[in-house]
């Protein structure tokens, strides 16, 4: 069996090695010719999976995408051809949630304006939005959720309108899929009018898809409004973001909010489980066996952390400033965006760091935030 795999998908060999011949490919430049003889195709978000890519292949048994988003896949075409497909919903939700939370802590420190006491509006309350809310609520932050689709489906959480978020939230974090049609379409959900209407001093965080914000309009509005602070992990026109926009963001990264080692491993593992199920064979590998131990064994806390100390703890796991600096220095290089993604040293999730502290009840919130071992 020929298994064609995006070269940026980790843990393929230990998981799929027994199932067939693994052929690593560049997902961004993958051609129909390369795909012609594949039995299995495993992609990431940069590969457009459509008739153009697949029409020359008559033996494809499975397409898998180790991502949450599916906007790069023509699902209708795959269904018409009866080619089984699966993505990896939720695989990197914790990574995105922690990324957004850490970015907010970093902004708070940079502007000497504590996160504690702010109101955060989350647009899109699915896997990544919920993971972000979980971190914030663990830290005692008031969260407003906007998700008209979930609200209509009867999700028992409380939801508010986008207008309420615009009026009440100090920070807005975006977690919607990109959709271009329909009542709830998200393409340019934040257009010029909405960007202009942001409350003074709003922090806007985008780790979902670049074109949820009109990037040209964002440049225009940000040049007139220094009070707005931006965290941008995703960009219109990836892998070539508008060069004028990058310096306007406080934190700028190349679509790596979901790049935790755990998140990437989960993504590959979910595809492994789905393919095994399809082939009717037992999935006998374990996700835990894949992950290395974290390089810090445990951190002993002398006191319950304040916000500054919390950021220090978060930085043990992920120092966003390093990625931001590297991105600014390299995004204009040829293939700069993709090169940084390819060579990215995947961070760990909070759960990899064990904390030790004597007074458990004072630090329960750190367990809720995701750190392990607190008070044990
Ligand atoms: N930067 C990165 O590395 C990553 C980006 N993503 C992106 O984030 C998106 C969201 O991921 P998940 O939370 O896992 O997806 P999800 O499908 O679990 O949740 C998305 C939520 O958005 C809601 N929604 C849709 N249209 C809306 C609208 N107009 N207004 C408010 N809510 C709306 C849906 O009802 C759903 O609950 C993915 O589709 C993907 O594009 C996901 C993972 C990593
Ligand atoms: O899961 C998604 O959706 C994402 O946006 C991924 O984090 C993107 O990662 P790649 O598949 O482009 O490596």
Tab-separated table of C-alpha atoms and ligand atoms in Angstrom:
chain	number	residue	atom	x	y	z
A	1	UNK	CA	0.000	0.000	0.000
A	2	UNK	CA	1.387	3.427	-0.981
A	3	UNK	CA	0.833	6.027	1.727
A	4	UNK	CA	1.554	9.563	0.521
A	5	UNK	CA	2.152	11.853	3.483
A	6	UNK	CA	2.816	15.538	4.008
A	7	UNK	CA	6.462	15.700	5.114
A	8	UNK	CA	5.429	17.975	8.008
A	9	UNK	CA	3.333	15.307	9.698
A	10	UNK	CA	5.208	13.898	12.711
A	11	UNK	CA	5.048	10.316	14.008
A	12	UNK	CA	4.030	8.848	10.655
A	13	UNK	CA	6.716	6.167	10.635
A	14	UNK	CA	5.902	4.653	14.059
A	15	UNK	CA	2.156	4.743	13.380
A	16	UNK	CA	1.822	3.889	9.689
A	17	UNK	CA	5.123	2.085	9.058
A	18	UNK	CA	3.541	-1.388	9.399
A	19	UNK	CA	0.695	-0.525	7.062
A	20	UNK	CA	2.545	0.284	3.854
A	21	UNK	CA	5.263	2.278	2.110
A	22	UNK	CA	5.419	5.834	3.337
A	23	UNK	CA	6.207	8.480	0.742
A	24	UNK	CA	6.797	11.949	2.208
A	25	UNK	CA	5.828	14.877	-0.037
A	26	UNK	CA	5.730	18.669	0.097
A	27	UNK	CA	2.056	19.326	0.808
A	28	UNK	CA	2.085	22.856	-0.615
A	29	UNK	CA	3.393	21.792	-4.057
A	30	UNK	CA	1.827	18.330	-4.324
A	31	UNK	CA	0.781	17.466	-7.894
A	32	UNK	CA	-1.769	15.128	-9.469
A	33	UNK	CA	1.111	13.149	-10.943
A	34	UNK	CA	2.566	12.460	-7.494
A	35	UNK	CA	-0.809	11.359	-6.179
A	36	UNK	CA	-1.714	9.104	-9.134
A	37	UNK	CA	-0.595	5.792	-7.567
A	38	UNK	CA	-1.387	6.517	-3.916
A	39	UNK	CA	-3.677	4.233	-1.891
A	40	UNK	CA	-3.756	6.588	1.068
A	41	UNK	CA	-3.243	10.355	1.132
A	42	UNK	CA	-2.483	12.124	4.419
A	43	UNK	CA	-2.407	15.914	4.234
A	44	UNK	CA	-2.204	19.063	6.324
A	45	UNK	CA	-3.962	22.391	5.814
A	46	UNK	CA	-1.755	23.549	2.925
A	47	UNK	CA	-2.873	20.925	0.372
A	48	UNK	CA	-5.919	21.637	-1.784
A	49	UNK	CA	-7.620	18.266	-2.045
A	50	UNK	CA	-9.955	18.472	-5.028
A	51	UNK	CA	-10.767	17.058	-8.471
A	52	UNK	CA	-7.669	18.663	-9.956
A	53	UNK	CA	-5.436	16.759	-7.547
A	54	UNK	CA	-7.291	13.449	-7.441
A	55	UNK	CA	-9.030	12.835	-10.772
A	56	UNK	CA	-6.091	10.822	-12.145
A	57	UNK	CA	-6.108	8.413	-9.199
A	58	UNK	CA	-8.502	5.476	-9.308
A	59	UNK	CA	-7.262	3.519	-6.333
A	60	UNK	CA	-7.424	5.963	-3.444
A	61	UNK	CA	-8.884	4.251	-0.348
A	62	UNK	CA	-8.617	7.026	2.200
A	63	UNK	CA	-7.831	10.716	2.538
A	64	UNK	CA	-6.984	12.051	5.967
A	65	UNK	CA	-6.194	15.588	7.097
A	66	UNK	CA	-4.405	15.948	10.448
A	67	UNK	CA	-6.171	19.250	11.018
A	68	UNK	CA	-9.283	20.680	12.582
A	69	UNK	CA	-10.159	22.860	9.576
A	70	UNK	CA	-11.423	21.237	6.365
A	71	UNK	CA	-11.625	24.330	4.158
A	72	UNK	CA	-8.783	22.965	1.993
A	73	UNK	CA	-10.738	19.802	1.149
A	74	UNK	CA	-13.523	19.464	-1.432
A	75	UNK	CA	-15.705	17.227	0.703
A	76	UNK	CA	-18.441	17.057	-1.935
A	77	UNK	CA	-16.006	15.728	-4.515
A	78	UNK	CA	-14.699	13.058	-2.125
A	79	UNK	CA	-18.255	12.008	-1.270
A	80	UNK	CA	-19.202	11.822	-4.968
A	81	UNK	CA	-16.264	9.490	-5.525
A	82	UNK	CA	-16.967	7.502	-2.355
A	83	UNK	CA	-13.481	8.169	-1.053
A	84	UNK	CA	-13.549	7.941	2.756
A	85	UNK	CA	-12.257	11.077	4.463
A	86	UNK	CA	-11.531	12.075	8.001
A	87	UNK	CA	-9.977	15.072	9.658
A	88	UNK	CA	-8.869	15.357	13.279
A	89	UNK	CA	-11.430	17.489	15.097
A	90	UNK	CA	-10.191	18.786	18.414
A	91	UNK	CA	-6.632	17.478	17.944
A	92	UNK	CA	-4.988	20.843	18.528
A	93	UNK	CA	-7.744	22.623	20.465
A	94	UNK	CA	-5.739	22.693	23.712
A	95	UNK	CA	-2.745	24.076	21.823
A	96	UNK	CA	-4.822	26.904	20.329
A	97	UNK	CA	-6.530	27.638	23.658
A	98	UNK	CA	-3.205	27.870	25.478
A	99	UNK	CA	-1.668	29.929	22.664
A	100	UNK	CA	-4.486	32.505	22.861
A	101	UNK	CA	-4.309	32.586	26.659
A	102	UNK	CA	-0.519	33.015	26.678
A	103	UNK	CA	-0.817	35.783	24.057
A	104	UNK	CA	-3.264	37.613	26.327
A	105	UNK	CA	-0.888	37.262	29.301
A	106	UNK	CA	1.950	38.600	27.143
A	107	UNK	CA	-0.119	41.619	26.053
A	108	UNK	CA	-1.102	42.275	29.658
A	109	UNK	CA	2.548	42.312	30.693
A	110	UNK	CA	3.651	44.430	27.724
A	111	UNK	CA	1.044	47.121	28.309
A	112	UNK	CA	1.044	46.894	32.086
A	113	UNK	CA	-2.681	46.250	31.925
A	114	UNK	CA	-3.575	43.085	33.883
A	115	UNK	CA	-5.623	40.349	32.247
A	116	UNK	CA	-7.350	39.791	35.583
A	117	UNK	CA	-10.545	41.848	35.555
A	118	UNK	CA	-10.902	42.036	31.785
A	119	UNK	CA	-13.836	40.593	29.853
A	120	UNK	CA	-13.007	38.279	26.961
A	121	UNK	CA	-15.377	37.655	24.051
A	122	UNK	CA	-14.965	34.356	22.226
A	123	UNK	CA	-16.404	34.183	18.728
A	124	UNK	CA	-16.976	30.525	17.829
A	125	UNK	CA	-17.502	28.250	20.827
A	126	UNK	CA	-16.395	24.930	19.340
A	127	UNK	CA	-13.241	23.013	20.222
A	128	UNK	CA	-10.681	25.823	20.135
A	129	UNK	CA	-12.996	28.541	21.474
A	130	UNK	CA	-13.995	26.297	24.367
A	131	UNK	CA	-10.351	25.449	25.110
A	132	UNK	CA	-9.541	29.169	25.227
A	133	UNK	CA	-12.527	29.812	27.506
A	134	UNK	CA	-11.382	26.974	29.777
A	135	UNK	CA	-7.977	28.591	30.349
A	136	UNK	CA	-9.524	32.005	30.935
A	137	UNK	CA	-12.208	30.730	33.306
A	138	UNK	CA	-9.629	28.709	35.252
A	139	UNK	CA	-7.836	32.015	35.829
A	140	UNK	CA	-11.095	33.707	36.878
A	141	UNK	CA	-11.701	35.776	33.765
A	142	UNK	CA	-15.231	36.606	32.651
A	143	UNK	CA	-15.891	35.064	29.257
A	144	UNK	CA	-18.693	35.901	26.803
A	145	UNK	CA	-19.446	33.289	24.155
A	146	UNK	CA	-20.860	34.032	20.708
A	147	UNK	CA	-21.934	31.115	18.554
A	148	UNK	CA	-25.357	31.458	16.925
A	149	UNK	CA	-25.108	27.965	15.451
A	150	UNK	CA	-24.438	26.251	18.767
A	151	UNK	CA	-27.083	28.435	20.422
A	152	UNK	CA	-29.674	27.315	17.843
A	153	UNK	CA	-28.642	23.683	18.353
A	154	UNK	CA	-29.553	23.975	22.047
A	155	UNK	CA	-26.049	24.015	23.540
A	156	UNK	CA	-26.787	24.635	27.251
A	157	UNK	CA	-24.117	27.331	27.729
A	158	UNK	CA	-25.075	31.023	27.714
A	159	UNK	CA	-24.452	32.839	24.476
A	160	UNK	CA	-24.497	36.521	23.575
A	161	UNK	CA	-24.709	38.356	20.270
A	162	UNK	CA	-21.629	39.565	18.450
A	163	UNK	CA	-22.858	43.112	19.128
A	164	UNK	CA	-22.758	42.416	22.877
A	165	UNK	CA	-19.211	41.158	22.557
A	166	UNK	CA	-18.270	44.257	20.557
A	167	UNK	CA	-19.773	46.465	23.260
A	168	UNK	CA	-18.580	44.632	26.380
A	169	UNK	CA	-15.423	42.666	25.677
A	170	UNK	CA	-11.972	44.112	26.300
A	171	UNK	CA	-10.444	41.242	24.325
A	172	UNK	CA	-11.987	39.436	21.343
A	173	UNK	CA	-10.631	36.023	20.342
A	174	UNK	CA	-11.736	34.472	17.040
A	175	UNK	CA	-12.372	30.706	16.750
A	176	UNK	CA	-14.651	30.177	13.761
A	177	UNK	CA	-14.104	28.088	10.619
A	178	UNK	CA	-13.823	29.986	7.352
A	179	UNK	CA	-17.149	29.889	5.517
A	180	UNK	CA	-17.947	31.947	2.459
A	181	UNK	CA	-21.700	31.550	2.098
A	182	UNK	CA	-24.785	31.237	4.266
A	183	UNK	CA	-26.380	33.091	7.124
A	184	UNK	CA	-23.369	32.678	9.403
A	185	UNK	CA	-20.588	33.127	6.885
A	186	UNK	CA	-17.327	34.154	8.469
A	187	UNK	CA	-15.345	35.519	5.524
A	188	UNK	CA	-14.566	39.118	6.516
A	189	UNK	CA	-16.795	38.804	9.579
A	190	UNK	CA	-14.527	41.564	10.842
A	191	UNK	CA	-14.800	43.978	7.923
A	192	UNK	CA	-13.869	47.654	7.960
A	193	UNK	CA	-17.109	48.751	9.636
A	194	UNK	CA	-16.784	46.211	12.428
A	195	UNK	CA	-13.097	46.925	12.946
A	196	UNK	CA	-13.832	50.644	13.202
A	197	UNK	CA	-16.573	49.898	15.735
A	198	UNK	CA	-14.253	48.029	18.129
A	199	UNK	CA	-14.350	49.497	21.628
A	200	UNK	CA	-11.367	51.720	22.510
A	201	UNK	CA	-8.305	49.684	23.579
A	202	UNK	CA	-9.683	46.354	22.339
A	203	UNK	CA	-7.239	43.484	21.952
A	204	UNK	CA	-8.104	41.356	18.912
A	205	UNK	CA	-6.712	37.822	18.677
A	206	UNK	CA	-7.018	35.754	15.507
A	207	UNK	CA	-5.888	32.139	15.544
A	208	UNK	CA	-8.544	30.662	13.255
A	209	UNK	CA	-8.319	31.664	9.589
A	210	UNK	CA	-6.811	34.831	8.126
A	211	UNK	CA	-9.737	35.868	5.983
A	212	UNK	CA	-12.144	36.045	8.916
A	213	UNK	CA	-10.672	39.564	9.174
A	214	UNK	CA	-10.446	41.816	6.111
A	215	UNK	CA	-6.670	42.265	6.273
A	216	UNK	CA	-6.558	45.362	4.017
A	217	UNK	CA	-9.184	47.007	6.196
A	218	UNK	CA	-7.275	45.953	9.306
A	219	UNK	CA	-4.196	47.802	8.077
A	220	UNK	CA	-6.273	50.893	7.365
A	221	UNK	CA	-8.043	50.870	10.725
A	222	UNK	CA	-4.961	50.010	12.767
A	223	UNK	CA	-3.028	52.897	11.177
A	224	UNK	CA	-5.744	55.218	12.463
A	225	UNK	CA	-6.173	53.478	15.818
A	226	UNK	CA	-3.086	52.838	17.843
A	227	UNK	CA	-5.304	51.851	20.773
A	228	UNK	CA	-6.137	48.491	19.107
A	229	UNK	CA	-3.688	45.698	19.880
A	230	UNK	CA	-3.447	42.698	17.548
A	231	UNK	CA	-2.331	39.105	17.911
A	232	UNK	CA	-2.285	37.487	14.475
A	233	UNK	CA	-1.382	33.861	13.899
A	234	UNK	CA	-3.288	33.555	10.609
A	235	UNK	CA	-3.274	35.788	7.555
A	236	UNK	CA	-5.099	36.426	4.333
A	237	UNK	CA	-3.036	35.125	1.436
A	238	UNK	CA	-0.909	32.655	3.398
A	239	UNK	CA	1.940	31.917	2.903
A	240	UNK	CA	2.484	35.544	1.883
A	241	UNK	CA	0.774	37.836	4.381
A	242	UNK	CA	0.416	41.516	3.513
A	243	UNK	CA	3.871	42.781	4.479
A	244	UNK	CA	2.505	46.036	5.935
A	245	UNK	CA	0.311	44.123	8.382
A	246	UNK	CA	2.982	42.096	10.163
A	247	UNK	CA	4.671	45.072	11.907
A	248	UNK	CA	1.260	46.343	13.029
A	249	UNK	CA	0.616	43.230	15.133
A	250	UNK	CA	1.913	43.016	18.696
A	251	UNK	CA	2.449	39.294	18.231
A	252	UNK	CA	2.763	37.814	14.768
A	253	UNK	CA	3.254	34.121	14.016
A	254	UNK	CA	2.965	31.888	10.911
A	255	UNK	CA	-0.164	29.799	11.630
A	256	UNK	CA	1.349	27.820	14.475
A	257	UNK	CA	-1.196	28.351	17.255
A	258	UNK	CA	-2.039	24.663	16.990
A	259	UNK	CA	1.584	23.537	16.912
A	260	UNK	CA	2.034	21.722	20.184
A	261	UNK	CA	3.773	18.388	20.104
A	262	UNK	CA	0.710	16.838	21.724
A	263	UNK	CA	-1.611	18.485	19.170
A	264	UNK	CA	0.416	17.331	16.193
A	265	UNK	CA	0.746	13.821	17.612
A	266	UNK	CA	-2.993	13.633	18.284
A	267	UNK	CA	-3.687	14.723	14.693
A	268	UNK	CA	-1.568	11.934	13.183
A	269	UNK	CA	-2.870	9.445	15.739
A	270	UNK	CA	-6.517	10.178	14.935
A	271	UNK	CA	-5.836	9.478	11.256
A	272	UNK	CA	-4.067	6.244	12.206
A	273	UNK	CA	-7.123	5.154	14.212
A	274	UNK	CA	-9.476	6.066	11.351
A	275	UNK	CA	-7.437	4.213	8.746
A	276	UNK	CA	-7.170	1.117	10.965
A	277	UNK	CA	-10.926	1.166	11.426
A	278	UNK	CA	-11.459	1.452	7.692
A	279	UNK	CA	-9.050	-1.431	7.025
A	280	UNK	CA	-10.664	-3.402	9.828
A	281	UNK	CA	-7.406	-3.892	11.723
A	282	UNK	CA	-6.671	-3.285	15.383
A	283	UNK	CA	-5.055	0.062	16.200
A	284	UNK	CA	-2.481	-1.288	18.642
A	285	UNK	CA	-0.184	1.738	18.959
A	286	UNK	CA	-0.403	4.196	21.839
A	287	UNK	CA	-0.329	7.975	21.665
A	288	UNK	CA	1.481	8.221	25.024
A	289	UNK	CA	4.400	6.158	23.733
A	290	UNK	CA	5.042	8.775	21.064
A	291	UNK	CA	5.631	11.784	23.287
A	292	UNK	CA	9.041	12.465	24.848
A	293	UNK	CA	9.298	13.501	28.503
A	294	UNK	CA	9.358	17.248	29.068
A	295	UNK	CA	12.780	18.757	29.747
A	296	UNK	CA	11.698	20.319	33.065
A	297	UNK	CA	10.784	17.622	35.566
A	298	UNK	CA	8.802	19.804	37.974
A	299	UNK	CA	8.618	23.376	39.191
A	300	UNK	CA	8.266	23.883	42.911
A	301	UNK	CA	6.128	26.885	43.786
A	302	UNK	CA	6.917	28.767	46.984
A	303	UNK	CA	3.716	30.835	46.760
A	304	UNK	CA	0.596	30.771	44.631
A	305	UNK	CA	1.554	32.657	41.462
A	306	UNK	CA	0.383	36.161	40.668
A	307	UNK	CA	-0.137	37.145	37.008
A	308	UNK	CA	3.520	37.908	36.417
A	309	UNK	CA	4.577	34.556	37.868
A	310	UNK	CA	1.870	32.802	35.866
A	311	UNK	CA	3.352	34.234	32.690
A	312	UNK	CA	6.768	32.990	33.804
A	313	UNK	CA	5.322	29.494	34.226
A	314	UNK	CA	3.622	29.722	30.834
A	315	UNK	CA	6.924	30.789	29.283
A	316	UNK	CA	8.566	27.583	30.550
A	317	UNK	CA	6.163	25.821	28.230
A	318	UNK	CA	6.024	28.363	25.414
A	319	UNK	CA	7.833	31.615	24.875
A	320	UNK	CA	5.672	33.322	22.267
A	321	UNK	CA	8.156	36.197	22.017
A	322	UNK	CA	10.725	33.891	20.399
A	323	UNK	CA	8.358	32.828	17.604
A	324	UNK	CA	7.184	36.400	17.116
A	325	UNK	CA	10.764	37.625	16.738
A	326	UNK	CA	11.738	34.863	14.350
A	327	UNK	CA	8.662	35.476	12.202
A	328	UNK	CA	9.333	39.216	11.904
A	329	UNK	CA	12.920	38.471	10.905
A	330	UNK	CA	12.131	35.818	8.314
A	331	UNK	CA	8.648	36.176	6.835
A	332	UNK	CA	9.896	38.242	3.892
A	333	UNK	CA	12.529	35.656	2.941
A	334	UNK	CA	11.715	33.332	0.073
A	335	UNK	CA	9.419	30.631	1.538
A	336	UNK	CA	9.950	32.310	4.910
A	337	UNK	CA	6.446	31.527	6.187
A	338	UNK	CA	6.551	27.837	5.295
A	339	UNK	CA	10.174	27.387	6.333
A	340	UNK	CA	9.442	28.609	9.829
A	341	UNK	CA	6.440	26.269	10.043
A	342	UNK	CA	8.454	23.329	8.735
A	343	UNK	CA	11.334	23.838	11.157
A	344	UNK	CA	9.133	24.749	14.078
A	345	UNK	CA	10.215	23.330	17.456
A	346	UNK	CA	6.824	22.250	18.655
A	347	UNK	CA	6.075	23.490	22.087
A	348	UNK	CA	4.506	21.368	24.824
A	349	UNK	CA	1.098	21.874	26.383
A	350	UNK	CA	0.670	23.000	30.010
A	351	UNK	CA	-0.010	19.369	30.977
A	352	UNK	CA	3.648	18.504	30.276
A	353	UNK	CA	4.800	20.722	33.159
A	354	UNK	CA	4.340	19.371	36.667
A	355	UNK	CA	3.985	21.895	39.465
A	356	UNK	CA	4.647	21.158	43.098
A	357	UNK	CA	3.031	23.175	45.886
A	358	UNK	CA	2.011	22.468	49.457
A	359	UNK	CA	-1.324	24.285	49.722
A	360	UNK	CA	-3.486	22.493	47.166
A	361	UNK	CA	-6.711	24.479	47.448
A	362	UNK	CA	-4.925	27.773	46.700
A	363	UNK	CA	-3.695	26.450	43.392
A	364	UNK	CA	-6.552	24.248	42.162
A	365	UNK	CA	-6.997	26.787	39.412
A	366	UNK	CA	-3.578	25.824	38.008
A	367	UNK	CA	-4.828	22.239	37.564
A	368	UNK	CA	-7.909	23.603	35.851
A	369	UNK	CA	-5.606	25.587	33.607
A	370	UNK	CA	-4.020	22.296	32.558
A	371	UNK	CA	-0.749	22.038	34.525
A	372	UNK	CA	-0.177	18.633	36.025
A	373	UNK	CA	0.806	17.418	39.449
A	374	UNK	CA	-0.314	20.528	41.354
A	375	UNK	CA	-0.437	19.798	45.066
A	376	UNK	CA	0.205	16.048	44.642
B	1	LIG	N1	-4.140	28.664	13.894
B	1	LIG	C1	-4.166	27.355	13.983
B	1	LIG	O1	-3.120	26.754	14.078
B	1	LIG	C2	-5.463	26.619	13.979
B	1	LIG	C3	-6.586	27.134	13.388
B	1	LIG	N2	-7.771	26.453	13.429
B	1	LIG	C4	-8.945	27.061	12.798
B	1	LIG	O2	-9.897	27.331	13.810
B	1	LIG	C5	-11.171	26.954	13.346
B	1	LIG	C6	-12.035	26.581	14.529
B	1	LIG	O3	-11.570	25.359	15.089
B	1	LIG	P1	-12.485	24.545	16.108
B	1	LIG	O4	-12.824	25.404	17.263
B	1	LIG	O5	-11.820	23.279	16.404
B	1	LIG	O6	-13.728	24.268	15.208
B	1	LIG	P2	-15.173	23.849	15.678
B	1	LIG	O7	-15.889	23.396	14.464
B	1	LIG	O8	-15.094	22.926	16.844
B	1	LIG	O9	-15.795	25.220	16.207
B	1	LIG	C7	-16.099	26.308	15.387
B	1	LIG	C8	-17.328	26.970	15.975
B	1	LIG	O10	-17.579	28.166	15.255
B	1	LIG	C9	-18.988	28.326	15.200
B	1	LIG	N3	-19.348	29.278	14.164
B	1	LIG	C10	-19.429	29.086	12.837
B	1	LIG	N4	-19.769	30.241	12.223
B	1	LIG	C11	-19.894	31.183	13.194
B	1	LIG	C12	-20.214	32.557	13.192
B	1	LIG	N5	-20.493	33.221	12.082
B	1	LIG	N6	-20.220	33.214	14.374
B	1	LIG	C13	-19.940	32.573	15.531
B	1	LIG	N7	-19.662	31.244	15.587
B	1	LIG	C14	-19.629	30.561	14.440
B	1	LIG	C15	-19.510	26.919	14.965
B	1	LIG	O11	-20.872	26.792	15.323
B	1	LIG	C16	-18.583	26.104	15.851
B	1	LIG	O12	-19.124	25.884	17.134
B	1	LIG	C17	-10.906	25.770	12.403
B	1	LIG	O13	-11.947	25.650	11.447
B	1	LIG	C18	-9.617	26.162	11.766
B	1	LIG	O14	-9.901	26.911	10.621
B	1	LIG	C19	-7.887	25.273	14.086
B	1	LIG	C20	-6.796	24.714	14.693
B	1	LIG	C21	-5.479	25.313	14.636
B	2	LIG	O1	-6.013	22.231	12.364
B	2	LIG	C1	-6.143	23.237	11.645
B	2	LIG	O2	-7.197	23.556	11.084
B	2	LIG	C2	-4.995	24.115	11.464
B	2	LIG	O3	-5.126	25.257	11.128
B	2	LIG	C3	-3.645	23.505	11.695
B	2	LIG	O4	-3.096	23.849	12.900
B	2	LIG	C4	-2.764	23.914	10.568
B	2	LIG	O5	-1.582	23.193	10.596
B	2	LIG	P1	-0.983	22.583	9.253
B	2	LIG	O6	-1.881	21.486	8.848
B	2	LIG	O7	-0.969	23.639	8.205
B	2	LIG	O8	0.365	22.100	9.649
